[in-house]
PDB file of N, CA, C and O and ligand atoms in Angstrom:
ATOM      1  N   UNK A   1      92.530 139.021  83.143  1.00 84.00           N
ATOM      2  CA  UNK A   1      92.632 137.921  84.118  1.00 84.00           C
ATOM      3  C   UNK A   1      92.275 136.593  83.459  1.00 84.00           C
ATOM      4  O   UNK A   1      91.371 136.521  82.655  1.00 84.00           O
ATOM      5  N   UNK A   2      92.987 135.554  83.842  1.00 94.00           N
ATOM      6  CA  UNK A   2      92.704 134.230  83.313  1.00 94.00           C
ATOM      7  C   UNK A   2      92.341 133.302  84.458  1.00 94.00           C
ATOM      8  O   UNK A   2      92.592 133.609  85.609  1.00 94.00           O
ATOM      9  N   UNK A   3      91.773 132.192  84.094  1.00 96.00           N
ATOM     10  CA  UNK A   3      91.289 131.276  85.126  1.00 96.00           C
ATOM     11  C   UNK A   3      92.086 129.986  85.110  1.00 96.00           C
ATOM     12  O   UNK A   3      92.334 129.407  84.043  1.00 96.00           O
ATOM     13  N   UNK A   4      92.472 129.543  86.301  1.00 97.00           N
ATOM     14  CA  UNK A   4      93.173 128.269  86.427  1.00 97.00           C
ATOM     15  C   UNK A   4      92.154 127.137  86.365  1.00 97.00           C
ATOM     16  O   UNK A   4      91.143 127.172  87.061  1.00 97.00           O
ATOM     17  N   UNK A   5      92.398 126.157  85.522  1.00 96.00           N
ATOM     18  CA  UNK A   5      91.469 125.022  85.384  1.00 96.00           C
ATOM     19  C   UNK A   5      91.522 124.090  86.589  1.00 96.00           C
ATOM     20  O   UNK A   5      90.624 123.285  86.796  1.00 96.00           O
ATOM     21  N   UNK A   6      92.587 124.173  87.364  1.00 95.00           N
ATOM     22  CA  UNK A   6      92.740 123.245  88.486  1.00 95.00           C
ATOM     23  C   UNK A   6      92.012 123.767  89.727  1.00 95.00           C
ATOM     24  O   UNK A   6      91.213 123.062  90.320  1.00 95.00           O
ATOM     25  N   UNK A   7      92.287 125.007  90.117  1.00 96.00           N
ATOM     26  CA  UNK A   7      91.662 125.549  91.333  1.00 96.00           C
ATOM     27  C   UNK A   7      90.484 126.447  91.015  1.00 96.00           C
ATOM     28  O   UNK A   7      89.798 126.904  91.921  1.00 96.00           O
ATOM     29  N   UNK A   8      90.234 126.710  89.718  1.00 96.00           N
ATOM     30  CA  UNK A   8      89.094 127.527  89.291  1.00 96.00           C
ATOM     31  C   UNK A   8      89.182 128.951  89.796  1.00 96.00           C
ATOM     32  O   UNK A   8      88.157 129.623  89.930  1.00 96.00           O
ATOM     33  N   UNK A   9      90.372 129.414  90.098  1.00 96.00           N
ATOM     34  CA  UNK A   9      90.534 130.791  90.578  1.00 96.00           C
ATOM     35  C   UNK A   9      91.027 131.685  89.451  1.00 96.00           C
ATOM     36  O   UNK A   9      91.758 131.242  88.571  1.00 96.00           O
ATOM     37  N   UNK A  10      90.614 132.955  89.531  1.00 96.00           N
ATOM     38  CA  UNK A  10      91.117 133.943  88.597  1.00 96.00           C
ATOM     39  C   UNK A  10      92.516 134.356  89.027  1.00 96.00           C
ATOM     40  O   UNK A  10      92.730 134.735  90.176  1.00 96.00           O
ATOM     41  N   UNK A  11      93.481 134.221  88.132  1.00 95.00           N
ATOM     42  CA  UNK A  11      94.847 134.617  88.461  1.00 95.00           C
ATOM     43  C   UNK A  11      95.388 135.519  87.359  1.00 95.00           C
ATOM     44  O   UNK A  11      94.843 135.577  86.255  1.00 95.00           O
ATOM     45  N   UNK A  12      96.457 136.223  87.675  1.00 94.00           N
ATOM     46  CA  UNK A  12      97.017 137.173  86.714  1.00 94.00           C
ATOM     47  C   UNK A  12      97.627 136.465  85.513  1.00 94.00           C
ATOM     48  O   UNK A  12      97.551 136.934  84.391  1.00 94.00           O
ATOM     49  N   UNK A  13      98.233 135.330  85.790  1.00 94.00           N
ATOM     50  CA  UNK A  13      98.974 134.646  84.734  1.00 94.00           C
ATOM     51  C   UNK A  13      98.676 133.153  84.774  1.00 94.00           C
ATOM     52  O   UNK A  13      98.747 132.535  85.825  1.00 94.00           O
ATOM     53  N   UNK A  14      98.335 132.573  83.634  1.00 96.00           N
ATOM     54  CA  UNK A  14      98.173 131.122  83.589  1.00 96.00           C
ATOM     55  C   UNK A  14      99.130 130.550  82.559  1.00 96.00           C
ATOM     56  O   UNK A  14      99.601 131.241  81.655  1.00 96.00           O
ATOM     57  N   UNK A  15      99.410 129.287  82.701  1.00 97.00           N
ATOM     58  CA  UNK A  15     100.260 128.551  81.764  1.00 97.00           C
ATOM     59  C   UNK A  15      99.402 127.462  81.138  1.00 97.00           C
ATOM     60  O   UNK A  15      98.440 127.008  81.727  1.00 97.00           O
ATOM     61  N   UNK A  16      99.759 127.069  79.940  1.00 97.00           N
ATOM     62  CA  UNK A  16      98.967 126.052  79.250  1.00 97.00           C
ATOM     63  C   UNK A  16      99.697 124.714  79.327  1.00 97.00           C
ATOM     64  O   UNK A  16     100.868 124.606  78.974  1.00 97.00           O
ATOM     65  N   UNK A  17      98.985 123.709  79.791  1.00 97.00           N
ATOM     66  CA  UNK A  17      99.567 122.377  79.900  1.00 97.00           C
ATOM     67  C   UNK A  17      99.779 121.808  78.510  1.00 97.00           C
ATOM     68  O   UNK A  17      98.870 121.809  77.685  1.00 97.00           O
ATOM     69  N   UNK A  18     100.981 121.327  78.242  1.00 97.00           N
ATOM     70  CA  UNK A  18     101.277 120.802  76.904  1.00 97.00           C
ATOM     71  C   UNK A  18     100.653 119.428  76.701  1.00 97.00           C
ATOM     72  O   UNK A  18     100.563 118.937  75.584  1.00 97.00           O
ATOM     73  N   UNK A  19     100.229 118.812  77.778  1.00 95.00           N
ATOM     74  CA  UNK A  19      99.658 117.468  77.693  1.00 95.00           C
ATOM     75  C   UNK A  19      98.159 117.517  77.434  1.00 95.00           C
ATOM     76  O   UNK A  19      97.660 116.901  76.515  1.00 95.00           O
ATOM     77  N   UNK A  20      97.420 118.275  78.246  1.00 97.00           N
ATOM     78  CA  UNK A  20      95.961 118.274  78.119  1.00 97.00           C
ATOM     79  C   UNK A  20      95.405 119.624  77.679  1.00 97.00           C
ATOM     80  O   UNK A  20      94.222 119.754  77.428  1.00 97.00           O
ATOM     81  N   UNK A  21      96.265 120.651  77.613  1.00 97.00           N
ATOM     82  CA  UNK A  21      95.801 121.951  77.155  1.00 97.00           C
ATOM     83  C   UNK A  21      95.080 122.772  78.202  1.00 97.00           C
ATOM     84  O   UNK A  21      94.538 123.828  77.898  1.00 97.00           O
ATOM     85  N   UNK A  22      95.060 122.311  79.433  1.00 97.00           N
ATOM     86  CA  UNK A  22      94.396 123.042  80.506  1.00 97.00           C
ATOM     87  C   UNK A  22      95.229 124.255  80.901  1.00 97.00           C
ATOM     88  O   UNK A  22      96.449 124.243  80.802  1.00 97.00           O
ATOM     89  N   UNK A  23      94.532 125.306  81.340  1.00 97.00           N
ATOM     90  CA  UNK A  23      95.245 126.461  81.885  1.00 97.00           C
ATOM     91  C   UNK A  23      95.504 126.202  83.353  1.00 97.00           C
ATOM     92  O   UNK A  23      94.620 125.743  84.064  1.00 97.00           O
ATOM     93  N   UNK A  24      96.693 126.477  83.796  1.00 97.00           N
ATOM     94  CA  UNK A  24      96.959 126.299  85.224  1.00 97.00           C
ATOM     95  C   UNK A  24      97.754 127.473  85.755  1.00 97.00           C
ATOM     96  O   UNK A  24      98.522 128.103  85.032  1.00 97.00           O
ATOM     97  N   UNK A  25      97.554 127.776  87.040  1.00 96.00           N
ATOM     98  CA  UNK A  25      98.291 128.866  87.661  1.00 96.00           C
ATOM     99  C   UNK A  25      99.642 128.342  88.155  1.00 96.00           C
ATOM    100  O   UNK A  25      99.886 127.141  88.149  1.00 96.00           O
ATOM    101  N   UNK A  26     100.465 129.252  88.586  1.00 95.00           N
ATOM    102  CA  UNK A  26     101.800 128.931  89.059  1.00 95.00           C
ATOM    103  C   UNK A  26     101.799 127.836  90.129  1.00 95.00           C
ATOM    104  O   UNK A  26     102.747 127.083  90.270  1.00 95.00           O
ATOM    105  N   UNK A  27     100.724 127.792  90.905  1.00 95.00           N
ATOM    106  CA  UNK A  27     100.687 126.858  92.031  1.00 95.00           C
ATOM    107  C   UNK A  27     100.169 125.478  91.647  1.00 95.00           C
ATOM    108  O   UNK A  27     100.280 124.534  92.423  1.00 95.00           O
ATOM    109  N   UNK A  28      99.580 125.369  90.475  1.00 96.00           N
ATOM    110  CA  UNK A  28      98.920 124.095  90.158  1.00 96.00           C
ATOM    111  C   UNK A  28      99.476 123.420  88.924  1.00 96.00           C
ATOM    112  O   UNK A  28      98.757 122.780  88.164  1.00 96.00           O
ATOM    113  N   UNK A  29     100.768 123.544  88.763  1.00 96.00           N
ATOM    114  CA  UNK A  29     101.413 122.867  87.664  1.00 96.00           C
ATOM    115  C   UNK A  29     102.881 123.187  87.682  1.00 96.00           C
ATOM    116  O   UNK A  29     103.343 123.980  88.502  1.00 96.00           O
ATOM    117  N   UNK A  30     103.618 122.536  86.801  1.00 95.00           N
ATOM    118  CA  UNK A  30     105.048 122.778  86.726  1.00 95.00           C
ATOM    119  C   UNK A  30     105.324 123.685  85.537  1.00 95.00           C
ATOM    120  O   UNK A  30     105.099 123.312  84.390  1.00 95.00           O
ATOM    121  N   UNK A  31     105.760 124.898  85.832  1.00 94.00           N
ATOM    122  CA  UNK A  31     105.985 125.888  84.780  1.00 94.00           C
ATOM    123  C   UNK A  31     107.121 125.447  83.853  1.00 94.00           C
ATOM    124  O   UNK A  31     107.075 125.661  82.647  1.00 94.00           O
ATOM    125  N   UNK A  32     108.134 124.796  84.402  1.00 95.00           N
ATOM    126  CA  UNK A  32     109.292 124.386  83.602  1.00 95.00           C
ATOM    127  C   UNK A  32     108.930 123.306  82.589  1.00 95.00           C
ATOM    128  O   UNK A  32     109.313 123.370  81.434  1.00 95.00           O
ATOM    129  N   UNK A  33     108.197 122.304  83.031  1.00 95.00           N
ATOM    130  CA  UNK A  33     107.840 121.208  82.126  1.00 95.00           C
ATOM    131  C   UNK A  33     106.521 121.462  81.425  1.00 95.00           C
ATOM    132  O   UNK A  33     106.111 120.690  80.567  1.00 95.00           O
ATOM    133  N   UNK A  34     105.819 122.551  81.793  1.00 96.00           N
ATOM    134  CA  UNK A  34     104.528 122.909  81.215  1.00 96.00           C
ATOM    135  C   UNK A  34     103.505 121.792  81.361  1.00 96.00           C
ATOM    136  O   UNK A  34     102.829 121.408  80.413  1.00 96.00           O
ATOM    137  N   UNK A  35     103.441 121.255  82.560  1.00 96.00           N
ATOM    138  CA  UNK A  35     102.444 120.222  82.850  1.00 96.00           C
ATOM    139  C   UNK A  35     101.586 120.661  84.035  1.00 96.00           C
ATOM    140  O   UNK A  35     102.114 121.141  85.032  1.00 96.00           O
ATOM    141  N   UNK A  36     100.284 120.501  83.916  1.00 96.00           N
ATOM    142  CA  UNK A  36      99.412 120.834  85.027  1.00 96.00           C
ATOM    143  C   UNK A  36      99.521 119.751  86.102  1.00 96.00           C
ATOM    144  O   UNK A  36     100.081 118.680  85.856  1.00 96.00           O
ATOM    145  N   UNK A  37      98.997 120.035  87.280  1.00 95.00           N
ATOM    146  CA  UNK A  37      99.098 119.074  88.373  1.00 95.00           C
ATOM    147  C   UNK A  37      98.484 117.734  88.016  1.00 95.00           C
ATOM    148  O   UNK A  37      98.991 116.688  88.392  1.00 95.00           O
ATOM    149  N   UNK A  38      97.369 117.753  87.304  1.00 94.00           N
ATOM    150  CA  UNK A  38      96.702 116.507  86.918  1.00 94.00           C
ATOM    151  C   UNK A  38      97.634 115.611  86.116  1.00 94.00           C
ATOM    152  O   UNK A  38      97.789 114.438  86.404  1.00 94.00           O
ATOM    153  N   UNK A  39      98.260 116.194  85.100  1.00 95.00           N
ATOM    154  CA  UNK A  39      99.123 115.401  84.228  1.00 95.00           C
ATOM    155  C   UNK A  39     100.402 115.011  84.955  1.00 95.00           C
ATOM    156  O   UNK A  39     100.963 113.959  84.718  1.00 95.00           O
ATOM    157  N   UNK A  40     100.869 115.881  85.833  1.00 93.00           N
ATOM    158  CA  UNK A  40     102.068 115.562  86.591  1.00 93.00           C
ATOM    159  C   UNK A  40     101.822 114.352  87.483  1.00 93.00           C
ATOM    160  O   UNK A  40     102.628 113.440  87.544  1.00 93.00           O
ATOM    161  N   UNK A  41     100.683 114.348  88.156  1.00 91.00           N
ATOM    162  CA  UNK A  41     100.349 113.207  88.999  1.00 91.00           C
ATOM    163  C   UNK A  41     100.211 111.944  88.163  1.00 91.00           C
ATOM    164  O   UNK A  41     100.631 110.873  88.564  1.00 91.00           O
ATOM    165  N   UNK A  42      99.617 112.089  86.989  1.00 87.00           N
ATOM    166  CA  UNK A  42      99.430 110.957  86.106  1.00 87.00           C
ATOM    167  C   UNK A  42     100.776 110.357  85.715  1.00 87.00           C
ATOM    168  O   UNK A  42     100.982 109.153  85.760  1.00 87.00           O
ATOM    169  N   UNK A  43     101.721 111.229  85.363  1.00 83.00           N
ATOM    170  CA  UNK A  43     103.042 110.744  84.980  1.00 83.00           C
ATOM    171  C   UNK A  43     103.743 110.061  86.147  1.00 83.00           C
ATOM    172  O   UNK A  43     104.411 109.051  85.970  1.00 83.00           O
ATOM    173  N   UNK A  44     103.586 110.607  87.339  1.00 87.00           N
ATOM    174  CA  UNK A  44     104.198 109.994  88.511  1.00 87.00           C
ATOM    175  C   UNK A  44     103.610 108.611  88.750  1.00 87.00           C
ATOM    176  O   UNK A  44     104.328 107.660  89.037  1.00 87.00           O
ATOM    177  N   UNK A  45     102.298 108.492  88.595  1.00 93.00           N
ATOM    178  CA  UNK A  45     101.646 107.198  88.779  1.00 93.00           C
ATOM    179  C   UNK A  45     102.181 106.185  87.779  1.00 93.00           C
ATOM    180  O   UNK A  45     102.451 105.045  88.116  1.00 93.00           O
ATOM    181  N   UNK A  46     102.326 106.621  86.530  1.00 93.00           N
ATOM    182  CA  UNK A  46     102.827 105.711  85.494  1.00 93.00           C
ATOM    183  C   UNK A  46     104.231 105.229  85.833  1.00 93.00           C
ATOM    184  O   UNK A  46     104.550 104.070  85.663  1.00 93.00           O
ATOM    185  N   UNK A  47     105.066 106.141  86.292  1.00 92.00           N
ATOM    186  CA  UNK A  47     106.437 105.772  86.653  1.00 92.00           C
ATOM    187  C   UNK A  47     106.431 104.757  87.781  1.00 92.00           C
ATOM    188  O   UNK A  47     107.158 103.783  87.752  1.00 92.00           O
ATOM    189  N   UNK A  48     105.585 104.999  88.777  1.00 94.00           N
ATOM    190  CA  UNK A  48     105.499 104.076  89.909  1.00 94.00           C
ATOM    191  C   UNK A  48     105.084 102.704  89.410  1.00 94.00           C
ATOM    192  O   UNK A  48     105.605 101.686  89.835  1.00 94.00           O
ATOM    193  N   UNK A  49     104.130 102.671  88.492  1.00 95.00           N
ATOM    194  CA  UNK A  49     103.630 101.415  87.961  1.00 95.00           C
ATOM    195  C   UNK A  49     104.743 100.683  87.217  1.00 95.00           C
ATOM    196  O   UNK A  49     104.914  99.483  87.369  1.00 95.00           O
ATOM    197  N   UNK A  50     105.512 101.429  86.425  1.00 95.00           N
ATOM    198  CA  UNK A  50     106.620 100.814  85.695  1.00 95.00           C
ATOM    199  C   UNK A  50     107.621 100.190  86.653  1.00 95.00           C
ATOM    200  O   UNK A  50     108.083  99.079  86.441  1.00 95.00           O
ATOM    201  N   UNK A  51     107.946 100.914  87.706  1.00 95.00           N
ATOM    202  CA  UNK A  51     108.899 100.384  88.682  1.00 95.00           C
ATOM    203  C   UNK A  51     108.351  99.138  89.345  1.00 95.00           C
ATOM    204  O   UNK A  51     109.075  98.172  89.565  1.00 95.00           O
ATOM    205  N   UNK A  52     107.074  99.143  89.659  1.00 96.00           N
ATOM    206  CA  UNK A  52     106.456  97.981  90.285  1.00 96.00           C
ATOM    207  C   UNK A  52     106.514  96.787  89.343  1.00 96.00           C
ATOM    208  O   UNK A  52     106.766  95.660  89.767  1.00 96.00           O
ATOM    209  N   UNK A  53     106.304  97.014  88.061  1.00 95.00           N
ATOM    210  CA  UNK A  53     106.373  95.926  87.079  1.00 95.00           C
ATOM    211  C   UNK A  53     107.770  95.334  87.027  1.00 95.00           C
ATOM    212  O   UNK A  53     107.937  94.120  86.941  1.00 95.00           O
ATOM    213  N   UNK A  54     108.782  96.204  87.063  1.00 95.00           N
ATOM    214  CA  UNK A  54     110.157  95.726  87.005  1.00 95.00           C
ATOM    215  C   UNK A  54     110.464  94.863  88.232  1.00 95.00           C
ATOM    216  O   UNK A  54     111.058  93.799  88.124  1.00 95.00           O
ATOM    217  N   UNK A  55     110.014  95.311  89.394  1.00 94.00           N
ATOM    218  CA  UNK A  55     110.245  94.539  90.619  1.00 94.00           C
ATOM    219  C   UNK A  55     109.550  93.176  90.498  1.00 94.00           C
ATOM    220  O   UNK A  55     110.105  92.155  90.868  1.00 94.00           O
ATOM    221  N   UNK A  56     108.345  93.161  89.948  1.00 95.00           N
ATOM    222  CA  UNK A  56     107.638  91.898  89.744  1.00 95.00           C
ATOM    223  C   UNK A  56     108.448  90.958  88.878  1.00 95.00           C
ATOM    224  O   UNK A  56     108.574  89.769  89.163  1.00 95.00           O
ATOM    225  N   UNK A  57     109.000  91.497  87.775  1.00 95.00           N
ATOM    226  CA  UNK A  57     109.797  90.676  86.864  1.00 95.00           C
ATOM    227  C   UNK A  57     110.984  90.064  87.581  1.00 95.00           C
ATOM    228  O   UNK A  57     111.283  88.888  87.418  1.00 95.00           O
ATOM    229  N   UNK A  58     111.664  90.870  88.379  1.00 93.00           N
ATOM    230  CA  UNK A  58     112.842  90.375  89.090  1.00 93.00           C
ATOM    231  C   UNK A  58     112.435  89.259  90.043  1.00 93.00           C
ATOM    232  O   UNK A  58     113.085  88.222  90.116  1.00 93.00           O
ATOM    233  N   UNK A  59     111.325  89.454  90.722  1.00 93.00           N
ATOM    234  CA  UNK A  59     110.879  88.426  91.659  1.00 93.00           C
ATOM    235  C   UNK A  59     110.515  87.147  90.922  1.00 93.00           C
ATOM    236  O   UNK A  59     110.822  86.047  91.383  1.00 93.00           O
ATOM    237  N   UNK A  60     109.883  87.279  89.764  1.00 93.00           N
ATOM    238  CA  UNK A  60     109.556  86.100  88.958  1.00 93.00           C
ATOM    239  C   UNK A  60     110.818  85.337  88.599  1.00 93.00           C
ATOM    240  O   UNK A  60     110.883  84.115  88.714  1.00 93.00           O
ATOM    241  N   UNK A  61     111.842  86.055  88.151  1.00 92.00           N
ATOM    242  CA  UNK A  61     113.084  85.416  87.730  1.00 92.00           C
ATOM    243  C   UNK A  61     113.736  84.680  88.895  1.00 92.00           C
ATOM    244  O   UNK A  61     114.207  83.575  88.755  1.00 92.00           O
ATOM    245  N   UNK A  62     113.723  85.320  90.042  1.00 91.00           N
ATOM    246  CA  UNK A  62     114.351  84.694  91.214  1.00 91.00           C
ATOM    247  C   UNK A  62     113.619  83.412  91.594  1.00 91.00           C
ATOM    248  O   UNK A  62     114.227  82.422  91.953  1.00 91.00           O
ATOM    249  N   UNK A  63     112.310  83.455  91.477  1.00 89.00           N
ATOM    250  CA  UNK A  63     111.527  82.262  91.812  1.00 89.00           C
ATOM    251  C   UNK A  63     111.844  81.126  90.860  1.00 89.00           C
ATOM    252  O   UNK A  63     111.995  79.984  91.265  1.00 89.00           O
ATOM    253  N   UNK A  64     111.943  81.450  89.583  1.00 85.00           N
ATOM    254  CA  UNK A  64     112.227  80.411  88.597  1.00 85.00           C
ATOM    255  C   UNK A  64     113.564  79.728  88.875  1.00 85.00           C
ATOM    256  O   UNK A  64     113.708  78.537  88.690  1.00 85.00           O
ATOM    257  N   UNK A  65     114.538  80.504  89.301  1.00 77.00           N
ATOM    258  CA  UNK A  65     115.853  79.925  89.574  1.00 77.00           C
ATOM    259  C   UNK A  65     115.812  78.906  90.698  1.00 77.00           C
ATOM    260  O   UNK A  65     116.551  77.944  90.697  1.00 77.00           O
ATOM    261  N   UNK A  66     114.931  79.110  91.638  1.00 70.00           N
ATOM    262  CA  UNK A  66     114.885  78.218  92.795  1.00 70.00           C
ATOM    263  C   UNK A  66     114.140  76.934  92.500  1.00 70.00           C
ATOM    264  O   UNK A  66     114.298  75.948  93.207  1.00 70.00           O
ATOM    265  N   UNK A  67     113.346  76.949  91.446  1.00 67.00           N
ATOM    266  CA  UNK A  67     112.539  75.773  91.169  1.00 67.00           C
ATOM    267  C   UNK A  67     113.298  74.660  90.453  1.00 67.00           C
ATOM    268  O   UNK A  67     114.282  74.923  89.772  1.00 67.00           O
TER     269      UNK A  67
HETATM  270 ZN1   ZN B   1      95.388 127.060  90.369  1.00 91.97          ZN
HETATM  271 ZN1   ZN B   2      97.418 118.707  81.947  1.00 91.97          ZN
END
């Protein structure tokens, strides 16, 4: 039996996160991308931040045109 680093439960099978090396169970990570929930959330946050930055840039450009 192995232990999931996310929920701390003993499960039959764990996967290793390629980002942080944590063991995670089927429910607490993405088996296909080999990312635990922590890293998955982190990546989603980064993407959201990037999109927000792009929107800021566009708004800046539009403002400059009006001035
Ligand atoms: Zn788990
Ligand atoms: Zn991870």
